[in-house]
Each structure stands twice: as C-alpha cells, then as structure tokens.
C-alpha cells in the first residue's frame, strides 16, 4: 500500500476531527466536572434552643448536591463565557493530533489488514481485525501523545479561573512551554493511558466498521456499497468505540490536565490512583462522565471519518504512491 493508506486516513481524520471539535471540547469539560472538589463544610444545626440545662438541636436536613450540567448546558456555558471561538479552543492541537496519531493508525491498520488478508486467501477474521487495530492504535498514540496533552489542556483552560489559565497561544506554544517548564517527559504524561485508549478505540472502531460493512454487503449484495451502508456501519462503530473507551478516556483527561507544582507531589500518583480516587470520591459512574457527549462526538466523528475515507479512496483509486 505504500503511503497511500496513510494519506487517505490522514485526510479523512483531519476533516472528521475539525468538524466535531466542539463536541470533543464539551466531552472534556464534562469529564473534568467534580474533580478536586472542595470539601463541604460541616453543617450547623438549623435550630438550637436551651431547655433547662440542656441544649436541644434540631438536625439540619440533608441538602442534595446540585445537579451537574449536561452537554447542552455545558455548550451554552462555553458560548456565554468564551464566545463562539471558545468552542474551537485547541483546534490547532486537534489538527496536529489527527495528523500524527490518526494518520499513523489508519495507515498502519490498512497495511496490516491488506497483508493479513492476502495471507488468508482474501478473508480476514474478526480477531485479526481487532489485532490490527490494537497494534495500529498503540503505535499511533505513542507518536501523537504530545499533541494529545496539548489538546486536552487547551480545551480545559476555559474552565479555570483567569489567574490560573495557561493561555497557550497555539499547539506549538503549548508543547514548547510544557517542555521548558515541566520537562520533555511531560509531553508523554498519561501516555500509557493514551496508548491503552487508542488501542481500544482503534480496535473497536475500525474492526467494527469493517465487520458491519461486510455483514451489510453480504446481506444486500455488492450494489449496496454506498453512502447508506457507510453511514450505518460507521455509526455502529462509533457507538461501540465510545462504550469501550470512555472509562480510560476520563482517567486520561484528568491525568493530562493535572497541574504539578514545583516540589509538590502530583495530584495523582498514576492512572490507577486516579481511577481509584475518582471512583471513591464520585462513584463508579464517574468513569462514564461525558459518555453522552462522547457518543455525540464519537458517532458523528466516525461517520464523517469513514464517509470521507470512502470518498477519498475513490479519488485516489488507481493512484499509487
């Protein structure tokens, strides 16, 4: 396949990433909700009075915690406080991330799939597709981690008080300042989680798309290989990828966004510590924070990705490079 698979996958990924960036931004903001919440002060009695030598206190009724805003409310909040441009905070990092991470994973998956299909007489079993996705996703994530860290920080910046914002001017500024102020190793902060998430996403997303598309064509025939089939297969792939990756994505987002003061221990000792503390303080379902916007983003992203990919393949059909 040479470079063709990388070029096709890269173009499709950049188009999909930029067009769904606001949804990804909302997802990140929701995943950070409740993090490092300040402890609630002890409640004083609602009413106390003296009865002889004793003080009688009537207990204060429990006050329910305020409901956290949903995706529409988070989007509206961003628009009010940061304007329409706020919905595209970190879009330059998204473009770099898709260029590095998605181009690598899409191209490598295509190479492995083509190679293994030829070795198996034109048939590729589901477990082989999953294996190709795991390998391609892991390699792509390792390459694109610096852009991923920059993207998370730029997306999360608007939720911080003005005095605490990092105010990165661009993805280049973000990566440069992280390297200077926190060391080059900070560019690979959370890389184990990024690799794990990417392996899960790529394996579930690409393998599910291929499997679903093959199932539809086997039922309806080769003539059904058109837009409707591509949309149906890609939306199925997006749902599966979102469900499989969300817990890792929550921990990854919090690890990448954490601030480490000089000489002070980091807020989280590692991914496992982050996951355990999140569950202890916010409950097990905290690992599925942002799931609705994840689906809202992963579904359209996957649809745009594969529909664009199929069209790019038609343009490049017969071209070898």
mmCIF file of C-alpha atoms in Angstrom, residues 14-289:
data_model
loop_
_atom_site.group_PDB
_atom_site.id
_atom_site.type_symbol
_atom_site.label_atom_id
_atom_site.label_comp_id
_atom_site.label_asym_id
_atom_site.label_seq_id
_atom_site.Cartn_x
_atom_site.Cartn_y
_atom_site.Cartn_z
ATOM 1 C CA UNK A 14 -8.332 15.763 9.915
ATOM 2 C CA UNK A 15 -11.708 16.535 8.309
ATOM 3 C CA UNK A 16 -13.541 14.482 10.948
ATOM 4 C CA UNK A 17 -11.528 15.887 13.867
ATOM 5 C CA UNK A 18 -12.014 19.544 12.942
ATOM 6 C CA UNK A 19 -15.730 19.184 12.153
ATOM 7 C CA UNK A 20 -16.511 17.519 15.511
ATOM 8 C CA UNK A 21 -14.073 19.505 17.686
ATOM 9 C CA UNK A 22 -16.780 21.420 19.657
ATOM 10 C CA UNK A 23 -18.332 18.106 20.720
ATOM 11 C CA UNK A 24 -14.934 16.850 21.876
ATOM 12 C CA UNK A 25 -14.421 20.069 23.839
ATOM 13 C CA UNK A 26 -17.751 19.603 25.647
ATOM 14 C CA UNK A 27 -16.809 15.996 26.422
ATOM 15 C CA UNK A 28 -13.503 17.060 28.017
ATOM 16 C CA UNK A 29 -15.191 19.757 30.133
ATOM 17 C CA UNK A 30 -17.764 17.242 31.387
ATOM 18 C CA UNK A 31 -15.092 14.662 32.230
ATOM 19 C CA UNK A 32 -13.395 17.230 34.476
ATOM 20 C CA UNK A 33 -16.601 18.035 36.382
ATOM 21 C CA UNK A 34 -16.301 17.260 40.087
ATOM 22 C CA UNK A 35 -12.526 16.856 40.009
ATOM 23 C CA UNK A 36 -10.760 18.025 43.156
ATOM 24 C CA UNK A 37 -14.000 19.386 44.535
ATOM 25 C CA UNK A 38 -13.607 21.366 47.729
ATOM 26 C CA UNK A 39 -14.856 19.532 50.824
ATOM 27 C CA UNK A 40 -18.208 20.699 52.060
ATOM 28 C CA UNK A 41 -18.145 22.492 55.429
ATOM 29 C CA UNK A 42 -19.839 20.777 58.355
ATOM 30 C CA UNK A 43 -23.464 21.829 58.595
ATOM 31 C CA UNK A 44 -24.522 23.646 61.730
ATOM 32 C CA UNK A 45 -27.876 22.808 63.324
ATOM 33 C CA UNK A 46 -30.748 24.570 61.663
ATOM 34 C CA UNK A 47 -32.245 25.490 65.041
ATOM 35 C CA UNK A 48 -30.985 25.235 68.627
ATOM 36 C CA UNK A 49 -32.581 26.305 71.902
ATOM 37 C CA UNK A 50 -31.981 25.790 75.620
ATOM 38 C CA UNK A 51 -34.230 23.556 77.709
ATOM 39 C CA UNK A 52 -33.125 23.856 81.309
ATOM 40 C CA UNK A 53 -29.500 22.744 81.470
ATOM 41 C CA UNK A 54 -29.611 21.034 78.084
ATOM 42 C CA UNK A 55 -29.304 22.396 74.588
ATOM 43 C CA UNK A 56 -31.647 20.809 72.078
ATOM 44 C CA UNK A 57 -30.619 20.959 68.432
ATOM 45 C CA UNK A 58 -32.897 20.161 65.577
ATOM 46 C CA UNK A 59 -30.893 18.459 62.834
ATOM 47 C CA UNK A 60 -30.342 20.138 59.509
ATOM 48 C CA UNK A 61 -31.949 18.254 56.670
ATOM 49 C CA UNK A 62 -29.528 16.960 54.060
ATOM 50 C CA UNK A 63 -29.209 19.307 51.140
ATOM 51 C CA UNK A 64 -28.950 17.447 47.838
ATOM 52 C CA UNK A 65 -25.855 18.151 45.779
ATOM 53 C CA UNK A 66 -26.517 20.389 42.798
ATOM 54 C CA UNK A 67 -27.015 18.562 39.526
ATOM 55 C CA UNK A 68 -24.096 18.791 37.158
ATOM 56 C CA UNK A 69 -24.873 20.440 33.817
ATOM 57 C CA UNK A 70 -25.473 18.260 30.771
ATOM 58 C CA UNK A 71 -23.849 18.631 27.353
ATOM 59 C CA UNK A 72 -26.254 21.333 26.112
ATOM 60 C CA UNK A 73 -25.788 23.359 29.291
ATOM 61 C CA UNK A 74 -22.000 22.991 29.103
ATOM 62 C CA UNK A 75 -22.052 24.119 25.463
ATOM 63 C CA UNK A 76 -24.227 27.127 26.323
ATOM 64 C CA UNK A 77 -21.932 27.983 29.236
ATOM 65 C CA UNK A 78 -18.903 27.963 26.920
ATOM 66 C CA UNK A 79 -20.709 30.234 24.456
ATOM 67 C CA UNK A 80 -21.667 32.697 27.218
ATOM 68 C CA UNK A 81 -18.248 32.879 28.878
ATOM 69 C CA UNK A 82 -15.869 32.360 25.942
ATOM 70 C CA UNK A 83 -17.899 33.166 22.842
ATOM 71 C CA UNK A 84 -18.233 31.108 19.672
ATOM 72 C CA UNK A 85 -14.437 30.914 19.358
ATOM 73 C CA UNK A 86 -14.381 29.116 22.695
ATOM 74 C CA UNK A 87 -15.992 26.065 21.064
ATOM 75 C CA UNK A 88 -12.847 25.723 18.947
ATOM 76 C CA UNK A 89 -10.332 26.087 21.771
ATOM 77 C CA UNK A 90 -7.419 23.784 20.979
ATOM 78 C CA UNK A 91 -8.443 23.101 17.377
ATOM 79 C CA UNK A 92 -4.828 23.559 16.234
ATOM 80 C CA UNK A 93 -3.841 20.762 18.630
ATOM 81 C CA UNK A 94 -6.650 18.624 17.221
ATOM 82 C CA UNK A 95 -5.280 19.094 13.713
ATOM 83 C CA UNK A 96 -1.755 18.152 14.822
ATOM 84 C CA UNK A 97 -3.080 15.191 16.810
ATOM 85 C CA UNK A 98 -5.032 13.857 13.842
ATOM 86 C CA UNK A 99 -2.016 14.403 11.587
ATOM 87 C CA UNK A 100 0.264 12.395 13.885
ATOM 88 C CA UNK A 101 -1.992 9.896 15.653
ATOM 89 C CA UNK A 102 -4.799 9.152 13.231
ATOM 90 C CA UNK A 103 -2.676 9.210 10.095
ATOM 91 C CA UNK A 104 -0.353 6.640 11.674
ATOM 92 C CA UNK A 105 -3.082 4.354 12.988
ATOM 93 C CA UNK A 106 -5.210 4.456 9.830
ATOM 94 C CA UNK A 107 -2.255 3.812 7.534
ATOM 95 C CA UNK A 108 -0.765 1.049 9.668
ATOM 96 C CA UNK A 109 -4.150 -0.661 10.076
ATOM 97 C CA UNK A 110 -4.608 -0.601 6.305
ATOM 98 C CA UNK A 111 -1.178 -2.157 5.757
ATOM 99 C CA UNK A 112 -1.753 -4.929 8.314
ATOM 100 C CA UNK A 113 -5.268 -5.638 7.052
ATOM 101 C CA UNK A 114 -4.104 -5.883 3.431
ATOM 102 C CA UNK A 115 -1.134 -8.086 4.326
ATOM 103 C CA UNK A 116 -3.094 -10.488 6.513
ATOM 104 C CA UNK A 117 -5.989 -10.657 4.040
ATOM 105 C CA UNK A 118 -3.607 -11.804 1.286
ATOM 106 C CA UNK A 119 -2.107 -14.398 3.624
ATOM 107 C CA UNK A 120 -5.580 -15.804 4.374
ATOM 108 C CA UNK A 121 -6.870 -16.133 0.809
ATOM 109 C CA UNK A 122 -8.798 -12.881 0.782
ATOM 110 C CA UNK A 123 -10.604 -13.427 4.123
ATOM 111 C CA UNK A 124 -9.782 -11.611 7.369
ATOM 112 C CA UNK A 125 -11.347 -12.919 10.576
ATOM 113 C CA UNK A 126 -12.671 -10.528 13.216
ATOM 114 C CA UNK A 127 -9.917 -11.366 15.708
ATOM 115 C CA UNK A 128 -7.300 -10.449 13.076
ATOM 116 C CA UNK A 129 -9.014 -7.086 12.501
ATOM 117 C CA UNK A 130 -9.009 -6.468 16.250
ATOM 118 C CA UNK A 131 -5.305 -7.384 16.452
ATOM 119 C CA UNK A 132 -4.505 -4.997 13.594
ATOM 120 C CA UNK A 133 -6.438 -2.241 15.371
ATOM 121 C CA UNK A 134 -4.655 -2.842 18.679
ATOM 122 C CA UNK A 135 -1.210 -2.623 17.061
ATOM 123 C CA UNK A 136 -2.052 0.386 14.878
ATOM 124 C CA UNK A 137 -3.725 2.287 17.712
ATOM 125 C CA UNK A 138 -0.847 1.734 20.134
ATOM 126 C CA UNK A 139 1.799 2.945 17.672
ATOM 127 C CA UNK A 140 -0.290 5.946 16.599
ATOM 128 C CA UNK A 141 -0.935 7.029 20.199
ATOM 129 C CA UNK A 142 2.758 6.897 21.102
ATOM 130 C CA UNK A 143 3.537 9.157 18.138
ATOM 131 C CA UNK A 144 0.729 11.644 18.815
ATOM 132 C CA UNK A 145 0.796 11.915 22.640
ATOM 133 C CA UNK A 146 2.386 15.431 22.835
ATOM 134 C CA UNK A 147 -0.395 16.839 20.657
ATOM 135 C CA UNK A 148 -2.961 14.953 22.764
ATOM 136 C CA UNK A 149 -1.688 16.518 26.013
ATOM 137 C CA UNK A 150 -1.703 19.974 24.417
ATOM 138 C CA UNK A 151 -5.230 19.459 23.091
ATOM 139 C CA UNK A 152 -6.636 18.422 26.489
ATOM 140 C CA UNK A 153 -5.014 21.392 28.240
ATOM 141 C CA UNK A 154 -6.157 23.909 25.641
ATOM 142 C CA UNK A 155 -9.710 22.542 25.773
ATOM 143 C CA UNK A 156 -9.772 22.594 29.582
ATOM 144 C CA UNK A 157 -8.248 26.071 30.001
ATOM 145 C CA UNK A 158 -11.523 27.968 29.753
ATOM 146 C CA UNK A 159 -12.974 26.276 32.839
ATOM 147 C CA UNK A 160 -10.191 27.612 35.085
ATOM 148 C CA UNK A 161 -10.215 30.986 36.896
ATOM 149 C CA UNK A 162 -8.498 33.720 34.881
ATOM 150 C CA UNK A 163 -5.460 33.771 37.181
ATOM 151 C CA UNK A 164 -4.882 30.028 36.747
ATOM 152 C CA UNK A 165 -5.278 29.731 32.983
ATOM 153 C CA UNK A 166 -2.305 28.649 30.922
ATOM 154 C CA UNK A 167 -3.357 30.787 27.924
ATOM 155 C CA UNK A 168 -1.496 28.822 25.280
ATOM 156 C CA UNK A 169 -1.442 30.752 22.007
ATOM 157 C CA UNK A 170 -1.235 27.658 19.810
ATOM 158 C CA UNK A 171 -0.325 23.985 19.917
ATOM 159 C CA UNK A 172 3.300 24.908 19.217
ATOM 160 C CA UNK A 173 3.325 27.330 22.149
ATOM 161 C CA UNK A 174 1.715 24.695 24.394
ATOM 162 C CA UNK A 175 4.253 21.996 23.534
ATOM 163 C CA UNK A 176 7.190 24.433 23.833
ATOM 164 C CA UNK A 177 6.117 25.753 27.236
ATOM 165 C CA UNK A 178 5.444 22.274 28.594
ATOM 166 C CA UNK A 179 8.888 21.116 27.510
ATOM 167 C CA UNK A 180 10.595 24.190 29.036
ATOM 168 C CA UNK A 181 8.623 24.455 32.276
ATOM 169 C CA UNK A 182 7.811 20.822 33.059
ATOM 170 C CA UNK A 183 10.424 18.887 31.124
ATOM 171 C CA UNK A 184 10.218 16.931 27.888
ATOM 172 C CA UNK A 185 8.782 13.948 29.760
ATOM 173 C CA UNK A 186 5.623 15.981 30.449
ATOM 174 C CA UNK A 187 4.795 15.699 26.731
ATOM 175 C CA UNK A 188 4.221 11.998 27.303
ATOM 176 C CA UNK A 189 2.230 12.429 30.518
ATOM 177 C CA UNK A 190 -0.583 9.898 30.540
ATOM 178 C CA UNK A 191 0.965 8.124 27.545
ATOM 179 C CA UNK A 192 0.159 4.684 28.945
ATOM 180 C CA UNK A 193 -3.494 5.698 29.100
ATOM 181 C CA UNK A 194 -3.346 7.297 25.670
ATOM 182 C CA UNK A 195 -1.904 4.090 24.210
ATOM 183 C CA UNK A 196 -4.468 1.908 26.011
ATOM 184 C CA UNK A 197 -7.356 4.118 24.925
ATOM 185 C CA UNK A 198 -6.106 4.310 21.348
ATOM 186 C CA UNK A 199 -5.738 0.539 21.159
ATOM 187 C CA UNK A 200 -9.301 0.092 22.425
ATOM 188 C CA UNK A 201 -10.744 2.816 20.161
ATOM 189 C CA UNK A 202 -8.900 1.721 17.022
ATOM 190 C CA UNK A 203 -9.621 -1.975 17.506
ATOM 191 C CA UNK A 204 -13.311 -1.429 18.264
ATOM 192 C CA UNK A 205 -13.840 1.372 15.740
ATOM 193 C CA UNK A 206 -12.034 0.055 12.655
ATOM 194 C CA UNK A 207 -12.785 -3.627 13.231
ATOM 195 C CA UNK A 208 -16.476 -2.921 13.905
ATOM 196 C CA UNK A 209 -16.759 -0.760 10.783
ATOM 197 C CA UNK A 210 -15.211 -3.414 8.554
ATOM 198 C CA UNK A 211 -17.264 -6.181 10.146
ATOM 199 C CA UNK A 212 -20.543 -4.240 9.951
ATOM 200 C CA UNK A 213 -19.901 -3.185 6.358
ATOM 201 C CA UNK A 214 -19.120 -6.774 5.346
ATOM 202 C CA UNK A 215 -22.290 -8.014 7.057
ATOM 203 C CA UNK A 216 -24.461 -5.447 5.249
ATOM 204 C CA UNK A 217 -22.899 -6.218 1.859
ATOM 205 C CA UNK A 218 -23.215 -9.966 2.446
ATOM 206 C CA UNK A 219 -26.941 -9.481 3.087
ATOM 207 C CA UNK A 220 -27.725 -6.876 0.417
ATOM 208 C CA UNK A 221 -25.075 -7.560 -2.192
ATOM 209 C CA UNK A 222 -22.159 -5.509 -3.590
ATOM 210 C CA UNK A 223 -24.550 -2.953 -5.104
ATOM 211 C CA UNK A 224 -25.346 -1.729 -1.571
ATOM 212 C CA UNK A 225 -21.801 -0.378 -1.156
ATOM 213 C CA UNK A 226 -22.863 3.263 -0.954
ATOM 214 C CA UNK A 227 -23.478 6.148 1.421
ATOM 215 C CA UNK A 228 -26.269 4.463 3.423
ATOM 216 C CA UNK A 229 -24.104 1.428 4.143
ATOM 217 C CA UNK A 230 -21.118 3.571 5.076
ATOM 218 C CA UNK A 231 -23.199 5.680 7.481
ATOM 219 C CA UNK A 232 -24.845 2.648 9.131
ATOM 220 C CA UNK A 233 -21.558 0.772 9.577
ATOM 221 C CA UNK A 234 -19.683 3.828 10.826
ATOM 222 C CA UNK A 235 -22.360 4.862 13.332
ATOM 223 C CA UNK A 236 -22.344 1.324 14.763
ATOM 224 C CA UNK A 237 -18.561 1.546 15.047
ATOM 225 C CA UNK A 238 -18.807 4.890 16.840
ATOM 226 C CA UNK A 239 -21.207 3.569 19.491
ATOM 227 C CA UNK A 240 -19.022 0.507 20.178
ATOM 228 C CA UNK A 241 -15.846 2.611 20.386
ATOM 229 C CA UNK A 242 -17.429 5.141 22.771
ATOM 230 C CA UNK A 243 -18.707 2.476 25.173
ATOM 231 C CA UNK A 244 -15.388 0.629 25.208
ATOM 232 C CA UNK A 245 -13.109 3.635 25.684
ATOM 233 C CA UNK A 246 -14.939 6.080 27.982
ATOM 234 C CA UNK A 247 -13.502 4.942 31.381
ATOM 235 C CA UNK A 248 -9.924 5.111 30.086
ATOM 236 C CA UNK A 249 -10.696 8.448 28.439
ATOM 237 C CA UNK A 250 -11.884 10.006 31.731
ATOM 238 C CA UNK A 251 -8.706 8.975 33.569
ATOM 239 C CA UNK A 252 -6.532 10.075 30.633
ATOM 240 C CA UNK A 253 -8.148 13.512 30.563
ATOM 241 C CA UNK A 254 -7.632 14.070 34.285
ATOM 242 C CA UNK A 255 -4.028 12.849 34.214
ATOM 243 C CA UNK A 256 -3.129 15.108 31.298
ATOM 244 C CA UNK A 257 -4.874 18.159 32.753
ATOM 245 C CA UNK A 258 -3.423 17.949 36.287
ATOM 246 C CA UNK A 259 -1.153 20.753 37.482
ATOM 247 C CA UNK A 260 2.049 19.735 39.236
ATOM 248 C CA UNK A 261 3.528 22.462 41.458
ATOM 249 C CA UNK A 262 7.350 22.528 41.720
ATOM 250 C CA UNK A 263 8.489 20.439 44.690
ATOM 251 C CA UNK A 264 4.972 19.179 45.410
ATOM 252 C CA UNK A 265 3.652 15.681 44.740
ATOM 253 C CA UNK A 266 1.342 15.387 41.720
ATOM 254 C CA UNK A 267 -2.408 15.266 42.396
ATOM 255 C CA UNK A 268 -2.463 11.672 41.139
ATOM 256 C CA UNK A 269 0.314 9.124 41.676
ATOM 257 C CA UNK A 270 -0.605 7.375 38.450
ATOM 258 C CA UNK A 271 -3.522 6.137 36.305
ATOM 259 C CA UNK A 272 -4.646 3.506 38.811
ATOM 260 C CA UNK A 273 -4.553 6.033 41.669
ATOM 261 C CA UNK A 274 -6.531 8.494 39.541
ATOM 262 C CA UNK A 275 -9.173 5.873 38.722
ATOM 263 C CA UNK A 276 -9.487 4.712 42.348
ATOM 264 C CA UNK A 277 -9.718 8.233 43.759
ATOM 265 C CA UNK A 278 -12.263 9.197 41.121
ATOM 266 C CA UNK A 279 -14.445 6.192 41.976
ATOM 267 C CA UNK A 280 -14.080 6.705 45.748
ATOM 268 C CA UNK A 281 -14.957 10.395 45.677
ATOM 269 C CA UNK A 282 -17.517 10.466 42.853
ATOM 270 C CA UNK A 283 -18.796 6.904 42.487
ATOM 271 C CA UNK A 284 -18.209 4.224 39.817
ATOM 272 C CA UNK A 285 -20.321 6.016 37.210
ATOM 273 C CA UNK A 286 -17.818 8.896 37.292
ATOM 274 C CA UNK A 287 -15.784 6.792 34.852
ATOM 275 C CA UNK A 288 -18.631 7.319 32.390
ATOM 276 C CA UNK A 289 -18.735 11.089 32.813
#
